[in-house]
Amino acid sequence: INDGDGARAVDALSIRPWTMSSTVAETYLAGPSQRIVLAGDAAHAFPPAGGFGMNTGLQDAHNLAWRLALSLDGGHADSALTKSLEQYQLDRRPIASQNAALSVRNYNRTLEVAKACYLNADHPAILVKAMSVPPLSFVPMNVRENMFDAAVKAATLPLRGLGRVGNPYGERIKRNVREKLGQGQGLPLLFPRYEVGFGYGEERGLGEGDDTAGFSPTIEVGRRLPHVELAVVVPSCSEDCAFPSTLSLTDVGAQLRSLLKDQISVPAFTVIIAGSFASMQPQLRDVLQATASASSESGIAIDIVIIESGNDAAVGASISTEYSFDRNALLLLDSGTKLSSKLQFEGIMLVRPDGHVAKLLPFDETNEEIETNRYKDDILFGISEVV
């Protein structure tokens, strides 16, 4: 290694060849108090086909970071952290297993292209095994290495024809590869269901189906909120923070926090109340009071986002006049009514700090007297299920 001033000696403590594998740890928690937490490559290893190793590791960190911040910076009891870490494992391990299986299928897809080039992935292993037993095992190592290199060069001779224009053998390989790719047997580049459609909780696995099928977003418990462009009607902070004219429903709570000048570092849940003013008005005050009570009782910050479905911004503005908002509240307008028409949702959503839906509550259709405690209990229960 040259550091600019000349070479310096480096002691290699160990050398181990990389071996492709598909493994997921049996448990993500270890140690007497379950405080050794695995994430990323420490928790799983995939074949490098599709790029899911790093993506899955980043998702691990995304799930774990808010739990640690909520428990440690939020001053919650040690037992709360234990429960939250257990939930982290329940969330992430099934996703790792799902992505590991996909990576193996992707690797097998690459082998189909290799076969089209008259290459066989099993041959190197067969050659190594043959050289590890008598009589070849008695041959000096340097001689065996030369034999192995020569065998590999001989096996890859067909590929040389690819660089020669008009070479019959090379043209045949090209036709083989085109045929395989035309049949969809190559390695795809996009996996929307796995990249953005994964969810947490029982029966949230993607199951069988086309790995590269398109993803149609829905609002479901365990899944991330879809993208819906919403107009900002009433920012809760007026002159001292600059809100854009539109926000995305995805991670809307995090966007609210980042736009506030005095943003709070502790992660927050978000209660989203969505629907027409007529549908939400009978219980809006109760939901707002219930959210405040649930936040106070749990010691967890809960932001409020109200999404009024329609094109009349004046109706939305009237909501802020009639109901008092604290600083961490936001009023948005769904002018395209996508939430109610395309995504078929009107009601109350409890959203985790990482943008995944924790609980869905429908509006009370009776429009009779609503007990604030009912909404508060539902919100507290939704939080307890994921923290």
Tab-separated table of C-alpha atoms in Angstrom, residues 60-216:
chain	number	residue	atom	x	y	z
A	60	ASP	CA	-33.554	-2.680	8.569
A	61	ALA	CA	-31.919	0.561	9.674
A	62	HIS	CA	-35.034	2.560	8.787
A	63	ASN	CA	-37.160	0.286	10.965
A	64	LEU	CA	-34.664	0.149	13.839
A	65	ALA	CA	-33.610	3.803	14.036
A	66	TRP	CA	-36.981	5.259	15.036
A	67	ARG	CA	-37.480	2.520	17.625
A	68	LEU	CA	-34.155	3.278	19.301
A	69	ALA	CA	-34.739	7.035	19.149
A	70	LEU	CA	-38.268	6.707	20.539
A	71	SER	CA	-37.144	4.486	23.415
A	72	LEU	CA	-33.841	6.164	24.288
A	73	ASP	CA	-34.445	9.848	23.497
A	74	GLY	CA	-38.099	9.615	24.460
A	75	GLY	CA	-37.239	8.445	27.964
A	76	HIS	CA	-39.373	5.297	27.883
A	77	ALA	CA	-38.900	2.340	30.196
A	78	ASP	CA	-36.348	-0.369	29.475
A	79	SER	CA	-39.142	-2.900	29.053
A	80	ALA	CA	-40.602	-0.753	26.260
A	81	LEU	CA	-37.329	-0.980	24.340
A	82	THR	CA	-37.293	-4.765	24.758
A	83	LYS	CA	-40.783	-5.047	23.297
A	84	SER	CA	-39.972	-2.664	20.462
A	85	LEU	CA	-36.845	-4.622	19.504
A	86	GLU	CA	-38.875	-7.815	19.434
A	87	GLN	CA	-41.295	-6.091	17.080
A	88	TYR	CA	-38.356	-4.997	14.911
A	89	GLN	CA	-37.438	-8.659	14.478
A	90	LEU	CA	-41.048	-9.613	13.695
A	91	ASP	CA	-41.157	-6.856	11.074
A	92	ARG	CA	-37.863	-7.371	9.330
A	93	ARG	CA	-37.003	-11.068	9.401
A	94	PRO	CA	-39.901	-12.126	7.123
A	95	ILE	CA	-38.901	-9.403	4.646
A	96	ALA	CA	-35.303	-10.666	4.625
A	97	SER	CA	-36.483	-14.234	3.989
A	98	GLN	CA	-38.722	-12.972	1.193
A	99	ASN	CA	-35.881	-11.036	-0.448
A	100	ALA	CA	-33.436	-13.917	0.010
A	101	ALA	CA	-35.738	-16.231	-1.943
A	102	LEU	CA	-36.120	-13.601	-4.668
A	103	SER	CA	-32.334	-13.188	-4.920
A	104	VAL	CA	-31.906	-16.944	-5.410
A	105	ARG	CA	-34.508	-16.893	-8.179
A	106	ASN	CA	-32.673	-13.963	-9.763
A	107	TYR	CA	-29.372	-15.847	-9.609
A	108	ASN	CA	-30.974	-18.813	-11.351
A	109	ARG	CA	-32.200	-16.436	-14.050
A	110	THR	CA	-28.608	-15.342	-14.731
A	111	LEU	CA	-27.629	-18.993	-15.150
A	112	GLU	CA	-30.109	-19.289	-18.008
A	113	VAL	CA	-28.164	-16.608	-19.890
A	114	ALA	CA	-24.881	-18.383	-19.093
A	115	LYS	CA	-26.283	-21.613	-20.507
A	116	ALA	CA	-27.205	-19.755	-23.674
A	117	CYS	CA	-23.488	-18.991	-23.976
A	118	TYR	CA	-22.675	-22.695	-23.546
A	119	LEU	CA	-21.329	-22.138	-20.034
A	120	ASN	CA	-22.256	-24.318	-17.068
A	121	ALA	CA	-22.036	-22.922	-13.541
A	122	ASP	CA	-21.543	-26.425	-12.124
A	123	HIS	CA	-18.305	-27.115	-13.977
A	124	PRO	CA	-15.932	-25.075	-11.727
A	125	ALA	CA	-17.215	-26.873	-8.616
A	126	ILE	CA	-16.836	-30.253	-10.344
A	127	LEU	CA	-13.276	-29.336	-11.338
A	128	VAL	CA	-12.346	-28.219	-7.820
A	129	LYS	CA	-13.756	-31.430	-6.371
A	130	ALA	CA	-11.813	-33.536	-8.897
A	131	MET	CA	-8.576	-31.811	-7.942
A	132	SER	CA	-9.220	-32.353	-4.232
A	133	VAL	CA	-9.162	-36.161	-4.381
A	134	PRO	CA	-6.452	-38.633	-5.480
A	135	PRO	CA	-4.678	-38.812	-7.768
A	136	LEU	CA	-4.856	-35.051	-8.587
A	137	SER	CA	-4.691	-34.115	-4.891
A	138	PHE	CA	-1.082	-35.406	-4.878
A	139	VAL	CA	-0.098	-32.944	-7.591
A	140	PRO	CA	1.674	-29.798	-6.262
A	141	MET	CA	-0.668	-26.863	-5.608
A	142	ASN	CA	0.939	-24.557	-8.177
A	143	VAL	CA	0.524	-27.216	-10.853
A	144	ARG	CA	-3.148	-27.703	-9.924
A	145	GLU	CA	-3.691	-23.963	-10.085
A	146	ASN	CA	-2.255	-23.868	-13.615
A	147	MET	CA	-4.438	-26.827	-14.581
A	148	PHE	CA	-7.512	-25.062	-13.216
A	149	ASP	CA	-6.728	-21.841	-15.093
A	150	ALA	CA	-6.206	-23.771	-18.315
A	151	ALA	CA	-9.508	-25.609	-17.885
A	152	VAL	CA	-11.385	-22.347	-17.281
A	153	LYS	CA	-9.862	-20.773	-20.384
A	154	ALA	CA	-10.880	-23.782	-22.430
A	155	ALA	CA	-14.439	-23.632	-21.058
A	156	THR	CA	-14.794	-19.954	-21.981
A	157	LEU	CA	-13.470	-20.356	-25.538
A	158	PRO	CA	-17.002	-20.050	-26.985
A	159	LEU	CA	-17.167	-16.452	-25.766
A	160	ARG	CA	-14.264	-15.440	-28.004
A	161	GLY	CA	-16.517	-15.807	-31.000
A	162	LEU	CA	-18.629	-12.889	-29.746
A	163	GLY	CA	-15.889	-10.411	-30.660
A	164	ARG	CA	-15.524	-11.615	-34.230
A	165	VAL	CA	-17.932	-10.169	-36.759
A	166	GLY	CA	-19.657	-12.879	-38.730
A	167	ASN	CA	-18.304	-15.714	-36.621
A	168	PRO	CA	-20.962	-18.484	-36.832
A	169	TYR	CA	-20.417	-19.620	-33.275
A	170	GLY	CA	-20.599	-16.082	-31.910
A	171	GLU	CA	-23.730	-15.332	-33.912
A	172	ARG	CA	-25.345	-18.471	-32.538
A	173	ILE	CA	-24.615	-17.369	-28.957
A	174	LYS	CA	-26.124	-13.952	-29.668
A	175	ARG	CA	-29.289	-15.567	-31.011
A	176	ASN	CA	-29.473	-17.809	-27.944
A	177	VAL	CA	-29.158	-14.847	-25.567
A	178	ARG	CA	-31.717	-12.763	-27.471
A	179	GLU	CA	-34.138	-15.675	-27.328
A	180	LYS	CA	-33.672	-16.098	-23.567
A	181	LEU	CA	-34.119	-12.377	-22.928
A	182	GLY	CA	-37.162	-12.294	-25.181
A	183	GLN	CA	-38.711	-14.999	-23.035
A	184	GLY	CA	-38.038	-12.955	-19.889
A	185	GLN	CA	-35.396	-15.363	-18.614
A	186	GLY	CA	-32.724	-12.734	-18.004
A	187	LEU	CA	-32.207	-10.716	-14.824
A	188	PRO	CA	-34.909	-8.011	-14.546
A	189	LEU	CA	-34.023	-4.533	-13.336
A	190	LEU	CA	-37.203	-3.570	-11.482
A	191	PHE	CA	-39.108	-5.396	-8.743
A	192	PRO	CA	-41.807	-2.900	-7.669
A	193	ARG	CA	-43.720	-5.264	-5.369
A	194	TYR	CA	-40.571	-6.045	-3.394
A	195	GLU	CA	-39.025	-2.578	-3.465
A	196	VAL	CA	-42.046	-0.476	-2.456
A	197	GLY	CA	-44.883	-2.934	-1.896
A	198	PHE	CA	-43.572	-4.853	1.120
A	199	GLY	CA	-45.559	-4.719	4.357
A	200	TYR	CA	-45.303	-5.656	8.018
A	201	GLY	CA	-47.578	-7.984	9.937
A	202	GLU	CA	-49.235	-11.334	9.443
A	203	GLU	CA	-50.432	-12.096	5.922
A	204	ARG	CA	-48.530	-9.114	4.509
A	205	GLY	CA	-46.135	-11.287	2.515
A	206	LEU	CA	-46.187	-10.934	-1.247
A	207	GLY	CA	-46.837	-14.640	-1.807
A	208	GLU	CA	-46.637	-16.288	-5.197
A	209	GLY	CA	-46.734	-14.331	-8.410
A	210	ASP	CA	-44.679	-12.624	-11.068
A	211	ASP	CA	-41.572	-11.173	-9.423
A	212	THR	CA	-41.562	-8.214	-11.802
A	213	ALA	CA	-45.298	-7.539	-11.772
A	214	GLY	CA	-46.386	-3.952	-11.333
A	215	PHE	CA	-47.401	-2.615	-7.951
A	216	SER	CA	-50.773	-0.999	-7.344
